[in-house]
Coordinates of C-alpha atoms in Angstrom, one line a residue:
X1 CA 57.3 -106.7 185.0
X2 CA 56.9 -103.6 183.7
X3 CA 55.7 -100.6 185.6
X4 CA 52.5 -99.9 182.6
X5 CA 52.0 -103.5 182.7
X6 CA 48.6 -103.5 184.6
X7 CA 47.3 -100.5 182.3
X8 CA 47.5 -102.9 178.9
X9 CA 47.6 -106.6 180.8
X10 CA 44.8 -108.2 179.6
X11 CA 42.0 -109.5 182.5
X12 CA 42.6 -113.1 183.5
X13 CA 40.1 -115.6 181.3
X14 CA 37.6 -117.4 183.6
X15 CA 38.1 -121.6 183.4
X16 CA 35.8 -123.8 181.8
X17 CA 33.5 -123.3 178.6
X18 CA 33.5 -120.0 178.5
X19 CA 36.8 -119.2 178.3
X20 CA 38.2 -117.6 175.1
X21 CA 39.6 -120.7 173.0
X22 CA 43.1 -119.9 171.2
X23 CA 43.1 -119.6 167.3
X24 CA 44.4 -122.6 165.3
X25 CA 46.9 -121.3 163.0
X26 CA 47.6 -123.5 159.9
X27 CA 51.9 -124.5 160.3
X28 CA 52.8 -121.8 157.6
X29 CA 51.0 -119.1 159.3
X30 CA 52.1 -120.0 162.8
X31 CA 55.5 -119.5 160.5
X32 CA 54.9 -116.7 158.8
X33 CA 53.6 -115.0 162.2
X34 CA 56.6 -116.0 163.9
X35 CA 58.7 -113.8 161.2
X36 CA 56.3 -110.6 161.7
X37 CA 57.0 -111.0 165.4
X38 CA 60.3 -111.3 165.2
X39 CA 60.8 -108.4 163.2
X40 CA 58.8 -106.3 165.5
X41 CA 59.3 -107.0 168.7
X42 CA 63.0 -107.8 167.8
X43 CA 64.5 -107.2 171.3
X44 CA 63.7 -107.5 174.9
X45 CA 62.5 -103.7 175.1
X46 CA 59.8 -104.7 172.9
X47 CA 58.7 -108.0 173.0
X48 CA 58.2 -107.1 176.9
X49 CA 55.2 -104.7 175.8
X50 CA 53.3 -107.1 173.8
X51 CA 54.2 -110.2 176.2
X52 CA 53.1 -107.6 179.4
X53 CA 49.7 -107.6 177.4
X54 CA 49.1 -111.3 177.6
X55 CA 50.5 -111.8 180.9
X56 CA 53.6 -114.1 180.1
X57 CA 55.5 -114.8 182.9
X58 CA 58.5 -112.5 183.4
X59 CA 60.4 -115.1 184.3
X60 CA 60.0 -117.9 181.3
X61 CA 60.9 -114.8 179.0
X62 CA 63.7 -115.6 176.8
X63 CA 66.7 -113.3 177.1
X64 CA 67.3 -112.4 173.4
X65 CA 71.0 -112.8 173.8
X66 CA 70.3 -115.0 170.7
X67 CA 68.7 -114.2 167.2
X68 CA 65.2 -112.8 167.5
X69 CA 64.0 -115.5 165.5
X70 CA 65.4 -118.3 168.4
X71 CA 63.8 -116.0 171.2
X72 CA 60.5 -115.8 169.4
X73 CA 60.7 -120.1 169.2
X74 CA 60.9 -119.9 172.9
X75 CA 58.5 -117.9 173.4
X76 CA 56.1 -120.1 171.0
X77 CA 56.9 -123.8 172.5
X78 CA 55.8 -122.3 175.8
X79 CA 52.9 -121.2 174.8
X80 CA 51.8 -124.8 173.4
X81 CA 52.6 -126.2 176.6
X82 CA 50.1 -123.9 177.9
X83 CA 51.9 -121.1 180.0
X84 CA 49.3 -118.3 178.9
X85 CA 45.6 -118.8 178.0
X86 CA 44.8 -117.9 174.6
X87 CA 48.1 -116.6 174.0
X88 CA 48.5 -116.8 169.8
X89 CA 45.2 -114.6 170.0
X90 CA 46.2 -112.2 172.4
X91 CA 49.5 -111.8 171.0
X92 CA 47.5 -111.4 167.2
X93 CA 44.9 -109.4 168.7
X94 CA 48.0 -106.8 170.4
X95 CA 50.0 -106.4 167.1
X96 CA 47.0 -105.5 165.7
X97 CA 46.3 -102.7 168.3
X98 CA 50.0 -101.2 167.1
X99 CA 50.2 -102.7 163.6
X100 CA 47.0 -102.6 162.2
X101 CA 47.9 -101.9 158.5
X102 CA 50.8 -104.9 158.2
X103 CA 49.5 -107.0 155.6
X104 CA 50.8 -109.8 157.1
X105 CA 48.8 -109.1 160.7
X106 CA 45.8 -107.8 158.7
X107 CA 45.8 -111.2 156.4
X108 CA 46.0 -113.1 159.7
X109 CA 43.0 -110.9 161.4
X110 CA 41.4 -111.8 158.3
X111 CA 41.5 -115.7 158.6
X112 CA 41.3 -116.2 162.3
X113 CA 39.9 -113.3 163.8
X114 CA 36.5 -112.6 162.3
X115 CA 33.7 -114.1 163.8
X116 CA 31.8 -117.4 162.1
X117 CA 28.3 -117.1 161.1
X118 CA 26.1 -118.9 164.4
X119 CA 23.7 -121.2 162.8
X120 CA 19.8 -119.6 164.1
X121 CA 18.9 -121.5 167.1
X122 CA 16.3 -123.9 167.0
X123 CA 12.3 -121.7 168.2
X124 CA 11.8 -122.3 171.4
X125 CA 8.1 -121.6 173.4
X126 CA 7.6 -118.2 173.6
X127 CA 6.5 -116.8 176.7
X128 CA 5.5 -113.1 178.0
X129 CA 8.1 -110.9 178.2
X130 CA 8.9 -107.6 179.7
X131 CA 9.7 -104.6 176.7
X132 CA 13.0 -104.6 176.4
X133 CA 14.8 -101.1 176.7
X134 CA 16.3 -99.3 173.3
X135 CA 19.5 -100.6 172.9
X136 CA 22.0 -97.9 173.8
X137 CA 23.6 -95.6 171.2
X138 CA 27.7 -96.1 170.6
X139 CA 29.3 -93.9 172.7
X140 CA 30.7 -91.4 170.4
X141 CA 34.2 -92.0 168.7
X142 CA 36.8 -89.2 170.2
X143 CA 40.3 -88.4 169.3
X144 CA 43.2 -90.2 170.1
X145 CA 46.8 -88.5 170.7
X146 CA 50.2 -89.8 170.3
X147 CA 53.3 -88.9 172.1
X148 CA 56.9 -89.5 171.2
X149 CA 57.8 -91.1 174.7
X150 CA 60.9 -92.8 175.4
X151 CA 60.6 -94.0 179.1
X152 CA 58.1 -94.2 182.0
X153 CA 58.8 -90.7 182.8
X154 CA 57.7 -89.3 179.8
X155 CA 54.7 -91.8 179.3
X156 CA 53.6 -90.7 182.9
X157 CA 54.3 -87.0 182.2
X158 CA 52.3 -87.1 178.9
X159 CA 49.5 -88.4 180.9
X160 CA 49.4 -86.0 183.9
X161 CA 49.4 -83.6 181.1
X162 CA 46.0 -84.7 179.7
X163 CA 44.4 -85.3 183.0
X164 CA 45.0 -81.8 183.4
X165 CA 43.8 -80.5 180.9
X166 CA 40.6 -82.5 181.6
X167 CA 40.7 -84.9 178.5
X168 CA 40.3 -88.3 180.3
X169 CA 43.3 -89.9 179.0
X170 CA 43.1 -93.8 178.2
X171 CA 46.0 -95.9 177.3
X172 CA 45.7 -97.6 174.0
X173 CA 48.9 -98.6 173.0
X174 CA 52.6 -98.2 173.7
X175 CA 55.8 -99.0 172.4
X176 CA 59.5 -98.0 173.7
X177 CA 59.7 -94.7 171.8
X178 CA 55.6 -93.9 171.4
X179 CA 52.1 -93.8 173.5
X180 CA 48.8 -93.4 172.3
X181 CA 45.8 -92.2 174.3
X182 CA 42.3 -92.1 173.8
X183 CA 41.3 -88.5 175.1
X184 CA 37.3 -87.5 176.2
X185 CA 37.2 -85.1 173.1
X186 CA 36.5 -85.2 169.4
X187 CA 37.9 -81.7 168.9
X188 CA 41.1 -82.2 167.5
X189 CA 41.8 -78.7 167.1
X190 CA 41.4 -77.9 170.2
X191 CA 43.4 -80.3 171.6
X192 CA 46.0 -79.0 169.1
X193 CA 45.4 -75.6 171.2
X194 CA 46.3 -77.2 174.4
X195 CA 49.3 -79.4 173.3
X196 CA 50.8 -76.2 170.8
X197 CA 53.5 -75.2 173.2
X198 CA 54.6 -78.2 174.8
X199 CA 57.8 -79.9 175.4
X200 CA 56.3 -83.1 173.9
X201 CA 56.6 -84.5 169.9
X202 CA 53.0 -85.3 169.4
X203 CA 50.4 -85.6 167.1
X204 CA 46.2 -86.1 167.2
X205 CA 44.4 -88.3 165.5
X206 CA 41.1 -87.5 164.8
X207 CA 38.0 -89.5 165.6
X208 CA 37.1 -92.3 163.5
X209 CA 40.5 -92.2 161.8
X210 CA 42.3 -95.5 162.1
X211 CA 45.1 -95.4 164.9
X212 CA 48.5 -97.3 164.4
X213 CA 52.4 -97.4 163.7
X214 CA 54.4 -98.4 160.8
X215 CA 56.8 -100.8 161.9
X216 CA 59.9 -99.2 159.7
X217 CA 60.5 -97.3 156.7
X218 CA 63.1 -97.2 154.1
X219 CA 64.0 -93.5 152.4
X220 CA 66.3 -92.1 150.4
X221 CA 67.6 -88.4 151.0
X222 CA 68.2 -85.9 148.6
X223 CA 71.7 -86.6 148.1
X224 CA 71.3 -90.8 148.2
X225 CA 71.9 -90.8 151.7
X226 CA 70.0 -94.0 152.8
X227 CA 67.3 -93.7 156.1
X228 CA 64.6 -95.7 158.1
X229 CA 62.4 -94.5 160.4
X230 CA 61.2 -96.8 163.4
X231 CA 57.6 -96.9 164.6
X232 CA 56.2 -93.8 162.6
X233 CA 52.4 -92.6 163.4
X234 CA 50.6 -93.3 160.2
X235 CA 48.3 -90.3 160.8
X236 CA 51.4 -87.7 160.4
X237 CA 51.6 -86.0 157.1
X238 CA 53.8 -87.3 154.5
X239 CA 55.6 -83.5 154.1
X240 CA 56.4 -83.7 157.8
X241 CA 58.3 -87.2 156.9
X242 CA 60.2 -85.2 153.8
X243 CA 61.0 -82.2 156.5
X244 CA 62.3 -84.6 159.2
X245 CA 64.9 -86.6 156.8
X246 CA 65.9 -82.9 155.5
X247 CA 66.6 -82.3 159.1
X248 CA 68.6 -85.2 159.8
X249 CA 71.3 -84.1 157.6
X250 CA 71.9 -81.4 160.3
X251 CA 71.5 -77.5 160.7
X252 CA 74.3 -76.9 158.3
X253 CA 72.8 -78.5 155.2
X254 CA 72.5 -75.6 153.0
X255 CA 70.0 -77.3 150.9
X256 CA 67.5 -77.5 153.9
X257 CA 65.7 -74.4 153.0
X258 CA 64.6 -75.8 149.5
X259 CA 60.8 -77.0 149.2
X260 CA 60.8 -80.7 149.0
X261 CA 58.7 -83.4 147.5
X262 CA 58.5 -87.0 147.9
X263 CA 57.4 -89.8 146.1
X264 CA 56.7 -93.8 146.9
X265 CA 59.2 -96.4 145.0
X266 CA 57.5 -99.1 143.0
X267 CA 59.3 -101.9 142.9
X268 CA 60.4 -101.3 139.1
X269 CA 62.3 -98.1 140.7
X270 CA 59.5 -95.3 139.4
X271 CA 58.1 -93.5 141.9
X272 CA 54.7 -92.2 142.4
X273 CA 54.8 -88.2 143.7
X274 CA 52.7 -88.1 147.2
X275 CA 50.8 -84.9 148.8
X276 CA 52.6 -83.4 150.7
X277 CA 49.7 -82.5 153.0
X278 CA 48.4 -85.9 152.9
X279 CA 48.6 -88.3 155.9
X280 CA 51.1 -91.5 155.5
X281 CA 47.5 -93.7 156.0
X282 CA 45.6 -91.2 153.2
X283 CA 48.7 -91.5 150.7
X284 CA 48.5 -95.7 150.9
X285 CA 52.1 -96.2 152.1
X286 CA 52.7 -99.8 154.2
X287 CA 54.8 -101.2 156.8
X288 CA 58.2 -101.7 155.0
X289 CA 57.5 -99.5 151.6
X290 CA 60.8 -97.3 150.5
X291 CA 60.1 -93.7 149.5
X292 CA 62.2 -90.9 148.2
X293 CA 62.7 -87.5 149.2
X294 CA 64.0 -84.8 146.6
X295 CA 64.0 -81.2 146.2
X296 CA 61.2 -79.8 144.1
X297 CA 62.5 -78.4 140.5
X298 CA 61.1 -75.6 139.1
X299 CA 63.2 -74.5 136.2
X300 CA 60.8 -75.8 133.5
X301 CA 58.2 -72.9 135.3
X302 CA 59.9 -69.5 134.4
X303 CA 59.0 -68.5 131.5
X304 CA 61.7 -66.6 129.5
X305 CA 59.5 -63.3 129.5
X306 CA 58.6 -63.3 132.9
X307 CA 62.7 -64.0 133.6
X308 CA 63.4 -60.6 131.7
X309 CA 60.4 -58.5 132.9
X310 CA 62.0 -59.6 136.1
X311 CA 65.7 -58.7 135.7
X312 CA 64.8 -55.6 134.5
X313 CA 62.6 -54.5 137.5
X314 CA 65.3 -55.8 139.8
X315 CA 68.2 -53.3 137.9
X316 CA 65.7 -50.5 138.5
X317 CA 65.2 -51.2 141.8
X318 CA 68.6 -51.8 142.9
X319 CA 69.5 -48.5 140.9
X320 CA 67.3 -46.2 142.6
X321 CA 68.2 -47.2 146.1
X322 CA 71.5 -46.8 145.4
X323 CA 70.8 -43.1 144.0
X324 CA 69.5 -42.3 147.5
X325 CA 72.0 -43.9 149.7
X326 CA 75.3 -42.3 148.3
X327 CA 77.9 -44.3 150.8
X328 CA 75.9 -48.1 148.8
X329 CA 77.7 -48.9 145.4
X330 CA 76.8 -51.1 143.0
X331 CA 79.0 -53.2 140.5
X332 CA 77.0 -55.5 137.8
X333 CA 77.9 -58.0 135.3
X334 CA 76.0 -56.4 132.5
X335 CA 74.4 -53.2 131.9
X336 CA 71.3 -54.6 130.0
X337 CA 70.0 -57.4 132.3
X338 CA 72.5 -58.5 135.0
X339 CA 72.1 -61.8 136.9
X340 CA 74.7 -60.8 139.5
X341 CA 75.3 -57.8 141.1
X342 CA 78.7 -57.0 143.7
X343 CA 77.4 -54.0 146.5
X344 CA 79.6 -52.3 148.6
X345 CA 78.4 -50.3 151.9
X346 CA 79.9 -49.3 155.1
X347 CA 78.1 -50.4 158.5
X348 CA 79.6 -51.0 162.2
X349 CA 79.5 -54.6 162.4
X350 CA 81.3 -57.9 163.9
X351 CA 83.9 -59.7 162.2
X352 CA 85.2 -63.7 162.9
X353 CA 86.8 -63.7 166.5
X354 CA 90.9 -63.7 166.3
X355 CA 90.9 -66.9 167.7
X356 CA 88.5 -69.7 168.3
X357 CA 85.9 -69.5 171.4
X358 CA 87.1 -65.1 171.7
X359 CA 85.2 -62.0 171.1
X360 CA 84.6 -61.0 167.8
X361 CA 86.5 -58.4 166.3
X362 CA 84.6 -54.7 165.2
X363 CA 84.1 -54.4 161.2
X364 CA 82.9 -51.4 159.0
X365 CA 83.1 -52.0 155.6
X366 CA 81.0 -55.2 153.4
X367 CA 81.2 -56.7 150.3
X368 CA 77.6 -58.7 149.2
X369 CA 77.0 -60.7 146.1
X370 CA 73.6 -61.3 145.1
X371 CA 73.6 -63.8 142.1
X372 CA 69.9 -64.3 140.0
X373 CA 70.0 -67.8 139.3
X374 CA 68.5 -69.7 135.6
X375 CA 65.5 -70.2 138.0
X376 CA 64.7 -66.9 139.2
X377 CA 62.3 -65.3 139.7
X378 CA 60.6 -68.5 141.0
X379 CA 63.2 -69.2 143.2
X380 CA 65.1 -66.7 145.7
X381 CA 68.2 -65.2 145.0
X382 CA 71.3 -66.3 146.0
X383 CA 73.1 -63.7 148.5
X384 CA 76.9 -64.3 149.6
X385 CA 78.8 -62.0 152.1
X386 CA 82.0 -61.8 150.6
X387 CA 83.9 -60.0 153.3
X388 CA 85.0 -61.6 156.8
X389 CA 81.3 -61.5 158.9
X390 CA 80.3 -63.2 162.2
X391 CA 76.2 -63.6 161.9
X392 CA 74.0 -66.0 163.1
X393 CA 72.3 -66.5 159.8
X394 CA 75.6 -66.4 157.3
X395 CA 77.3 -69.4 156.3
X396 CA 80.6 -68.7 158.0
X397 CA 83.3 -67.6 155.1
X398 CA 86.1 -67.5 157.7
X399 CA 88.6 -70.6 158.6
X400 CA 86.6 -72.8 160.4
X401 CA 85.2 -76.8 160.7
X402 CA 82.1 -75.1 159.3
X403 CA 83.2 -73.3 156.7
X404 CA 85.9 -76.4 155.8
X405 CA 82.5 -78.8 155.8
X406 CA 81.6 -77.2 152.7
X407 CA 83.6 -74.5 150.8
X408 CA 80.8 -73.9 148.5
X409 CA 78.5 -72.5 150.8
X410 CA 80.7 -70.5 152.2
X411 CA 79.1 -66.1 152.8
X412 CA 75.6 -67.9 151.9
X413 CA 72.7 -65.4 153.6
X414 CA 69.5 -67.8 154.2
X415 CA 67.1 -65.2 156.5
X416 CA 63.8 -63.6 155.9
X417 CA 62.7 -62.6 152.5
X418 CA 65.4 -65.5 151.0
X419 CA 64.1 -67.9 153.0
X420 CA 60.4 -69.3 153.5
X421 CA 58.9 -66.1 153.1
X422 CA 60.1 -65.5 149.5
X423 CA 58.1 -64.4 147.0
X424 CA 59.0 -63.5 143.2
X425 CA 57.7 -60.2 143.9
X426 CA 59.9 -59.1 146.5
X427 CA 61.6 -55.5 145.8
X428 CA 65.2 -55.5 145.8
X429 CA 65.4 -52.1 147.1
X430 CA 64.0 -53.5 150.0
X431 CA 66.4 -56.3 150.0
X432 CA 69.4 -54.1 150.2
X433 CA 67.9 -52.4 153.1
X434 CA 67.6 -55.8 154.6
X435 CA 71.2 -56.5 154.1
X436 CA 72.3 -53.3 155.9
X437 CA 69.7 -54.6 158.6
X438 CA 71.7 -58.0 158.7
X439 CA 75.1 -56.1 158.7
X440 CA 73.8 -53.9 161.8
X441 CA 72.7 -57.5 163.6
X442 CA 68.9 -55.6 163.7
X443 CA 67.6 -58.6 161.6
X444 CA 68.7 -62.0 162.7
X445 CA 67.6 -64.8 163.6
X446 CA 68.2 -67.7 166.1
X447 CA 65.1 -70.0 166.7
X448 CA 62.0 -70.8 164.9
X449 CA 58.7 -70.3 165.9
X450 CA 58.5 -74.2 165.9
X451 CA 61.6 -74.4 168.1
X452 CA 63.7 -75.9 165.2
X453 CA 67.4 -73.5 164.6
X454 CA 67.4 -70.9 162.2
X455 CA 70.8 -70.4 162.1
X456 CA 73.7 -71.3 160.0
X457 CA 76.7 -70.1 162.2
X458 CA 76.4 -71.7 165.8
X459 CA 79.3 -70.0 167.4
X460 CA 77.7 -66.2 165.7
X461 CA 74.2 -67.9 167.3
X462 CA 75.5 -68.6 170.7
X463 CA 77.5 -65.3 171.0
X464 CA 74.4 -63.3 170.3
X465 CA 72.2 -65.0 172.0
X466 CA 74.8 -65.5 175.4
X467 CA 76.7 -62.8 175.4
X468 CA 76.6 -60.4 172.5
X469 CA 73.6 -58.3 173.8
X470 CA 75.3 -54.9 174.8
X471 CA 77.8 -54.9 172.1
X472 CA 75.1 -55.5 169.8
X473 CA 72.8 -52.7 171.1
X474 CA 75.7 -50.7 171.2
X475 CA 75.7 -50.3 166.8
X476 CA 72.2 -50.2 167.0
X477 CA 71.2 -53.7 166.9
X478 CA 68.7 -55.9 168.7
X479 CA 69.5 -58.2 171.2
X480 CA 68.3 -61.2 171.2
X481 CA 65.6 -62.1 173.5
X482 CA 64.0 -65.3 171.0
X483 CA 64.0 -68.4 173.3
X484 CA 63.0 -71.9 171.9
X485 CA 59.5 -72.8 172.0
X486 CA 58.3 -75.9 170.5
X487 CA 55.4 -76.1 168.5
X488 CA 53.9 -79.7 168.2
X489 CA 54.8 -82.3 166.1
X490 CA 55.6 -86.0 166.5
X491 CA 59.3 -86.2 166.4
X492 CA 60.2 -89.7 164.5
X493 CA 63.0 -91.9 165.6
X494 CA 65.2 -91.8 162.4
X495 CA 68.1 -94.0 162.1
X496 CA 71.1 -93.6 159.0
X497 CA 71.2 -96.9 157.3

């Protein structure tokens, strides 16, 4: 039996008329509750948790060696003959607990869980009676949290960590990759405070707010790649969802960086665009629905005005810093308005290692293309280094399994003021400046603040981080001294289908 067996086993049901009767389900929705079932709890892992909670006997459990579908007969035929008490409503009233928005469960809940009207009993006599004391208030509702938690260890250790932090941790629920606890407070942002900067994937629910899993669901990635996640918290936003299928595709997908929105398939293959900020629950999307995730398009915003008010201020800019820095010249492609401009500057720097896994080699002199896409000035720049460079946060542009992954991206700059922080007002002066920065490894970066990589180069990342710290301080630079540090946020279990 499982070691969190006696935390969600349900008490044993006293003999005789007042015991809880079982429900009565009609043949079809004995049926059609055998499917949910067996889609759920579709392996030994799982069906254990919900067959813990109505105290079947470890030993009549079927193996699962077979189809779910045969396991979940098994499991049925011994509960008519009686091995558990109550068992199709304990095993209705768990699912719930997990499931509560499967249509299936909730039309089920509907038709065999709600209480029957009582006839009124017949006036009896009445006699003297004591005043009875005010009924006593609800106790008042209080957040619940949920951890990503995929063993006893990590249940336990989620636990310890709310006891001590004094929030009175109850079990609610738990699955093989999640646990939900009831917690003494109804301050979600302060629990937010406490959890912030914890090695757990988590995320609060706030009081009142209904508490459950979807069992799986089906998206499509930017590119058509096809996904499902497993058990996801219904109470996470839906831009959260769109973030962690981006970040499936790996650190090196260049378009990872792009805003993204994403909408809910109809069944017709139209989609309906979801906010972003919205919660899974808020946005209306069910156990089993398909969604799509897509980069957000923004061509049909610039306005053709705004485009050449914009290319002009960047020339200007561009221009004047390199009026002031004599050793920083500037090729364009036009002398009007150019959309791409070639600068050359000199700046100590490291170049690719002469072989794989060795130091890198010293550099001096760069060659950077910035290219002003149809889309700017809504959307950043592109910026290639053109000449051999071993950064952190360039796409590598020398032989490598990187830089063979995808040729296209190869010199691509993704840091700072081109990345999340971009905004159309940025002045390029000061983005030359930055380049020079990048050059001279004083701006780089290795880790977010939400513990996530920042980087596009691993082998440039681990250097700097490992070992590059006196040769970097050496031209000037800054070592780094970032460590990860995650910032909460449930972390789904996301398969590739």
């Amino acid at each position: 039996m499982c070691a969190f067996e006696s935390r969600l086993g349900r008490e044993q049901e006293p003999d005789g008329p007042d015991a809880v009767e079982d429900i009565q389900m009609t043949r079809a929705d004995r049926a059609d509750f055998h499917g949910v079932l067996a889609n759920i709890y579709s392996t030994v892992a799982r069906a254990d948790l919900i067959l813990d909670a109505i105290e079947f006997p470890p030993l009549r459990r079927p193996s699962f060696t077979d189809t779910a579908e045969s396991a979940w007969n098994d499991i049925f035929r011994e509960i008519n003959n009686g091995i558990v008490q109550a068992g199709y409503r304990g095993l209705l009233e768990h699912a719930l607990r997990v499931y509560g928005n499967n249509p299936h469960l909730q039309r089920l809940r509907d038709r065999y869980l709600r209480p029957s009207p009582r006839p009124a009993p017949a006036p009896e006599a009445q006699e003297p009676q004591e005043p009875e004391e005010p009924a006593r208030a609800a106790p008042p509702e209080t957040c619940h949290v949920i951890f990503r938690a995929d063993n006893e260890n990590d249940r336990a250790a989620a636990r310890d960590l709310l006891e001590a932090a004094g929030l009175a941790p109850a079990e609610v629920w738990s699955t093989p990759s999640a646990v939900s606890f009831r917690v003494g407070s109804a301050d979600s942002t302060m629990i937010r405070r406490i959890l912030d900067h914890t090695d757990f994937g988590w995320t609060v629910v706030p009081p009142g707010i209904p508490d459950y899993l979807l069992r799986q669901l089906f998206i499509e990635g930017p590119d058509g790649r096809q996904f499902r996640i497993v058990d996801a918290p219904a109470q996470q936003t839906v831009g959260h969802v769109a973030a962690e299928v981006v970040g499936a595709y790996g650190q090196n997908f260049p378009g990872g960086k792009r805003p993204t929105v994403i909408d809910h398939v109809n069944p017709d293959g139209s989609g309906r665009r979801l906010n972003p900020d919205g919660t899974l629950h808020e946005e209306g999307v069910h156990d089993g629905d398909r969604l799509r995730v897509g980069f957000h398009a923004t061509a049909a915003a610039v306005n053709p005005v705004d485009r050449e008010d914009a290319l002009f201020r960047v020339k200007n800019q561009v221009l004047d810093y390199a009026a002031a820095h004599p050793d920083f010249r500037v090729e364009a492609n036009s002398l009007l308005a150019p959309t791409e401009y070639r600068l050359e500057f000199e700046q100590p720097s490291f170049g690719p290692p002469e072989v794989p896994g060795g130091e890198p080699v010293d550099i001096g002199f760069h060659v950077v293309v910035i290219m002003l896409g149809p889309e700017f000035p809504v959307v950043a720049p592109q910026v290639f280094w053109m000449t051999p460079f071993f950064h952190p946060n360039v796409w590598p542009n020398y032989d490598s399994p990187r830089m063979r992954e995808n040729k296209s991206a190869a010199g691509l700059v993704c840091l700072g003021a081109l990345d999340e922080s971009y905004e159309s007002s940025l002045d390029f002066g000061t983005l030359c400046a930055m380049l020079r920065e990048i050059a001279a490894y004083r701006n780089y970066s290795v880790w977010k603040d939400d513990g996530s990589v920042d980087f596009f180069d691993g082998d440039a990342a681990r250097w700097a981080e490992l070992a590059g710290g006196p040769r970097i301080a050496r031209i000037g630079g800054t070592p780094s001294h970032a460590r990860l540090q995650r910032k909460g946020s449930y972390i789904n279990v996301i398969e590739q289908a």
